[in-house]
PDB file of C-alpha atoms in Angstrom:
ATOM      1  CA  MET W   1     105.130 100.185 115.166  1.00 85.00           C
ATOM      2  CA  LEU W   2     106.217  96.354 115.124  1.00 88.00           C
ATOM      3  CA  GLU W   3     102.992  95.203 115.968  1.00 92.00           C
ATOM      4  CA  LYS W   4     101.463  96.924 112.749  1.00 91.00           C
ATOM      5  CA  LEU W   5     104.379  95.813 110.742  1.00 94.00           C
ATOM      6  CA  GLY W   6     103.304  92.044 111.907  1.00 95.00           C
ATOM      7  CA  LEU W   7      99.634  92.635 111.105  1.00 95.00           C
ATOM      8  CA  ILE W   8     100.736  93.911 107.469  1.00 95.00           C
ATOM      9  CA  ALA W   9     102.806  90.780 106.960  1.00 96.00           C
ATOM     10  CA  LEU W  10     100.194  88.376 108.224  1.00 97.00           C
ATOM     11  CA  ALA W  11      97.708  90.134 106.053  1.00 96.00           C
ATOM     12  CA  GLY W  12     100.255  89.850 103.209  1.00 96.00           C
ATOM     13  CA  ALA W  13     100.335  86.000 103.871  1.00 97.00           C
ATOM     14  CA  ALA W  14      96.750  85.917 103.923  1.00 97.00           C
ATOM     15  CA  GLY W  15      96.340  87.660 100.488  1.00 96.00           C
ATOM     16  CA  THR W  16      98.791  85.414  99.045  1.00 97.00           C
ATOM     17  CA  LEU W  17      97.289  82.420 100.043  1.00 97.00           C
ATOM     18  CA  ALA W  18      94.033  83.497  99.028  1.00 97.00           C
ATOM     19  CA  ARG W  19      95.223  84.613  95.503  1.00 96.00           C
ATOM     20  CA  TYR W  20      96.808  80.923  95.225  1.00 97.00           C
ATOM     21  CA  TRP W  21      93.614  79.339  96.130  1.00 98.00           C
ATOM     22  CA  LEU W  22      91.289  81.358  94.071  1.00 97.00           C
ATOM     23  CA  SER W  23      93.337  81.484  90.776  1.00 96.00           C
ATOM     24  CA  GLY W  24      93.890  77.991  91.035  1.00 97.00           C
ATOM     25  CA  PHE W  25      90.316  77.414  91.662  1.00 98.00           C
ATOM     26  CA  VAL W  26      89.413  79.167  88.689  1.00 98.00           C
ATOM     27  CA  TYR W  27      92.006  77.615  86.551  1.00 97.00           C
ATOM     28  CA  ASP W  28      90.637  74.060  87.516  1.00 97.00           C
ATOM     29  CA  LEU W  29      87.057  75.211  86.747  1.00 97.00           C
ATOM     30  CA  VAL W  30      87.685  76.714  83.230  1.00 97.00           C
ATOM     31  CA  GLY W  31      91.101  75.479  82.208  1.00 96.00           C
ATOM     32  CA  ARG W  32      94.291  77.423  81.144  1.00 93.00           C
ATOM     33  CA  ASP W  33      93.540  78.521  77.658  1.00 93.00           C
ATOM     34  CA  PHE W  34      93.188  82.300  78.749  1.00 94.00           C
ATOM     35  CA  PRO W  35      94.487  83.693  82.146  1.00 94.00           C
ATOM     36  CA  TRP W  36      91.284  83.695  83.684  1.00 96.00           C
ATOM     37  CA  GLY W  37      92.523  82.946  87.343  1.00 96.00           C
ATOM     38  CA  THR W  38      94.773  85.979  87.076  1.00 95.00           C
ATOM     39  CA  ALA W  39      91.903  88.245  85.553  1.00 95.00           C
ATOM     40  CA  VAL W  40      89.400  87.120  88.277  1.00 96.00           C
ATOM     41  CA  VAL W  41      91.704  87.775  91.368  1.00 96.00           C
ATOM     42  CA  ASN W  42      92.735  91.221  89.780  1.00 95.00           C
ATOM     43  CA  ILE W  43      89.296  92.110  88.995  1.00 95.00           C
ATOM     44  CA  LEU W  44      87.806  91.017  92.664  1.00 95.00           C
ATOM     45  CA  GLY W  45      90.877  92.941  93.900  1.00 94.00           C
ATOM     46  CA  CYS W  46      89.849  96.027  92.241  1.00 93.00           C
ATOM     47  CA  PHE W  47      86.345  95.703  93.477  1.00 95.00           C
ATOM     48  CA  LEU W  48      87.204  95.082  97.079  1.00 94.00           C
ATOM     49  CA  PHE W  49      89.937  97.861  97.171  1.00 92.00           C
ATOM     50  CA  GLY W  50      87.299 100.315  95.837  1.00 91.00           C
ATOM     51  CA  LEU W  51      84.929  98.726  98.744  1.00 92.00           C
ATOM     52  CA  PHE W  52      87.468  99.083 101.707  1.00 91.00           C
ATOM     53  CA  TRP W  53      88.829 102.544 100.335  1.00 90.00           C
ATOM     54  CA  GLU W  54      85.046 103.832 100.503  1.00 90.00           C
ATOM     55  CA  LEU W  55      84.532 102.217 103.861  1.00 89.00           C
ATOM     56  CA  GLY W  56      87.518 103.563 105.338  1.00 87.00           C
ATOM     57  CA  GLU W  57      88.084 106.827 103.800  1.00 81.00           C
ATOM     58  CA  ASP W  58      84.432 108.257 103.667  1.00 78.00           C
ATOM     59  CA  ARG W  59      82.313 106.197 105.777  1.00 78.00           C
ATOM     60  CA  MET W  60      84.855 106.015 108.445  1.00 81.00           C
ATOM     61  CA  LEU W  61      83.831 102.429 109.295  1.00 85.00           C
ATOM     62  CA  LEU W  62      87.590 101.104 109.053  1.00 86.00           C
ATOM     63  CA  ARG W  63      90.021 102.888 111.241  1.00 89.00           C
ATOM     64  CA  THR W  64      93.195 104.046 109.226  1.00 88.00           C
ATOM     65  CA  GLU W  65      95.367 101.402 110.825  1.00 90.00           C
ATOM     66  CA  ALA W  66      92.922  98.710 109.617  1.00 91.00           C
ATOM     67  CA  ARG W  67      92.786  99.884 106.152  1.00 89.00           C
ATOM     68  CA  VAL W  68      96.387 100.251 105.863  1.00 89.00           C
ATOM     69  CA  ILE W  69      96.710  96.583 106.854  1.00 92.00           C
ATOM     70  CA  ILE W  70      94.036  95.648 104.420  1.00 93.00           C
ATOM     71  CA  LEU W  71      94.844  97.530 101.457  1.00 91.00           C
ATOM     72  CA  THR W  72      98.657  97.389 101.710  1.00 91.00           C
ATOM     73  CA  GLY W  73      99.158  93.810 103.176  1.00 93.00           C
ATOM     74  CA  PHE W  74      96.121  91.722 101.915  1.00 95.00           C
ATOM     75  CA  MET W  75      95.243  93.652  98.810  1.00 92.00           C
ATOM     76  CA  GLY W  76      99.111  94.090  98.053  1.00 91.00           C
ATOM     77  CA  ALA W  77      99.431  90.512  98.056  1.00 94.00           C
ATOM     78  CA  PHE W  78      96.253  89.235  96.712  1.00 95.00           C
ATOM     79  CA  THR W  79      96.235  91.276  93.322  1.00 92.00           C
ATOM     80  CA  THR W  80      98.744  90.015  90.749  1.00 86.00           C
ATOM     81  CA  PHE W  81      99.893  92.765  88.414  1.00 89.00           C
ATOM     82  CA  SER W  82     103.162  91.374  87.562  1.00 83.00           C
ATOM     83  CA  THR W  83     101.559  88.066  86.800  1.00 87.00           C
ATOM     84  CA  PHE W  84      98.910  89.860  84.506  1.00 92.00           C
ATOM     85  CA  ILE W  85     101.772  91.606  82.683  1.00 92.00           C
ATOM     86  CA  PHE W  86     103.936  88.489  82.438  1.00 87.00           C
ATOM     87  CA  GLU W  87     100.982  86.737  80.842  1.00 92.00           C
ATOM     88  CA  SER W  88     100.179  89.343  78.515  1.00 94.00           C
ATOM     89  CA  GLY W  89     103.981  89.550  77.770  1.00 93.00           C
ATOM     90  CA  GLY W  90     103.808  85.691  77.002  1.00 92.00           C
ATOM     91  CA  TYR W  91     100.978  86.158  74.307  1.00 95.00           C
ATOM     92  CA  LEU W  92     103.103  88.906  72.616  1.00 95.00           C
ATOM     93  CA  GLU W  93     106.120  86.928  72.423  1.00 93.00           C
ATOM     94  CA  ASP W  94     104.257  84.011  70.669  1.00 95.00           C
ATOM     95  CA  GLY W  95     102.776  86.594  68.353  1.00 97.00           C
ATOM     96  CA  ARG W  96      99.524  85.992  69.657  1.00 96.00           C
ATOM     97  CA  TRP W  97      97.990  89.634  69.438  1.00 97.00           C
ATOM     98  CA  LEU W  98      94.431  89.259  69.856  1.00 97.00           C
ATOM     99  CA  PRO W  99      94.578  87.019  73.140  1.00 96.00           C
ATOM    100  CA  ALA W 100      97.088  89.826  74.474  1.00 97.00           C
ATOM    101  CA  LEU W 101      94.941  92.564  73.552  1.00 97.00           C
ATOM    102  CA  ALA W 102      92.006  90.894  74.960  1.00 96.00           C
ATOM    103  CA  ASN W 103      93.740  90.140  78.242  1.00 95.00           C
ATOM    104  CA  VAL W 104      95.089  93.815  78.773  1.00 96.00           C
ATOM    105  CA  THR W 105      91.719  95.205  77.621  1.00 96.00           C
ATOM    106  CA  PHE W 106      89.637  92.941  79.721  1.00 95.00           C
ATOM    107  CA  GLN W 107      91.417  93.203  82.937  1.00 94.00           C
ATOM    108  CA  THR W 108      91.795  97.065  82.569  1.00 96.00           C
ATOM    109  CA  VAL W 109      88.191  97.850  81.601  1.00 96.00           C
ATOM    110  CA  ILE W 110      86.620  95.588  83.917  1.00 95.00           C
ATOM    111  CA  GLY W 111      89.055  96.477  86.669  1.00 94.00           C
ATOM    112  CA  PHE W 112      88.021  99.903  86.529  1.00 95.00           C
ATOM    113  CA  ALA W 113      84.138  98.956  86.517  1.00 96.00           C
ATOM    114  CA  ALA W 114      84.848  96.826  89.617  1.00 95.00           C
ATOM    115  CA  LEU W 115      86.671  99.515  91.341  1.00 94.00           C
ATOM    116  CA  PHE W 116      83.829 101.903  90.881  1.00 96.00           C
ATOM    117  CA  GLY W 117      81.284  99.319  91.872  1.00 96.00           C
ATOM    118  CA  GLY W 118      83.190  98.883  95.109  1.00 94.00           C
ATOM    119  CA  LEU W 119      83.275 102.455  95.742  1.00 94.00           C
ATOM    120  CA  ILE W 120      79.532 102.827  94.825  1.00 95.00           C
ATOM    121  CA  LEU W 121      78.599  99.982  97.235  1.00 94.00           C
ATOM    122  CA  GLY W 122      80.800 101.360  99.995  1.00 92.00           C
ATOM    123  CA  ARG W 123      78.876 104.541  99.968  1.00 92.00           C
ATOM    124  CA  MET W 124      75.981 102.896 100.399  1.00 91.00           C
ATOM    125  CA  PHE W 125      76.893 101.815 104.078  1.00 83.00           C
TER     126      PHE W 125
END
């Protein structure tokens, strides 16, 4: 049990570092006029969650323990729902309804598309 908790913690640390690096890379690339870094991380996270879920649940290519470590540890730290809500709330506080609506709609719709893309890709294996 302690080994499993340690592996989840290590995966969480890796997810945090991956999120920090990827969102920073995206912000450096396109700027901070829109929360693209958070959007890319969340959408990629949706895709990877769907892919790993499918590979573990239906294709049995990932053991249950590996799936828990990846989905709970890495993906739990990699995606940034609280940051997404915070950034959208910042737009609302500033009275910028259009960017707030665009952020919520974009990340939600594309996130669902990415999830199902990951599930479909996982079924191909």
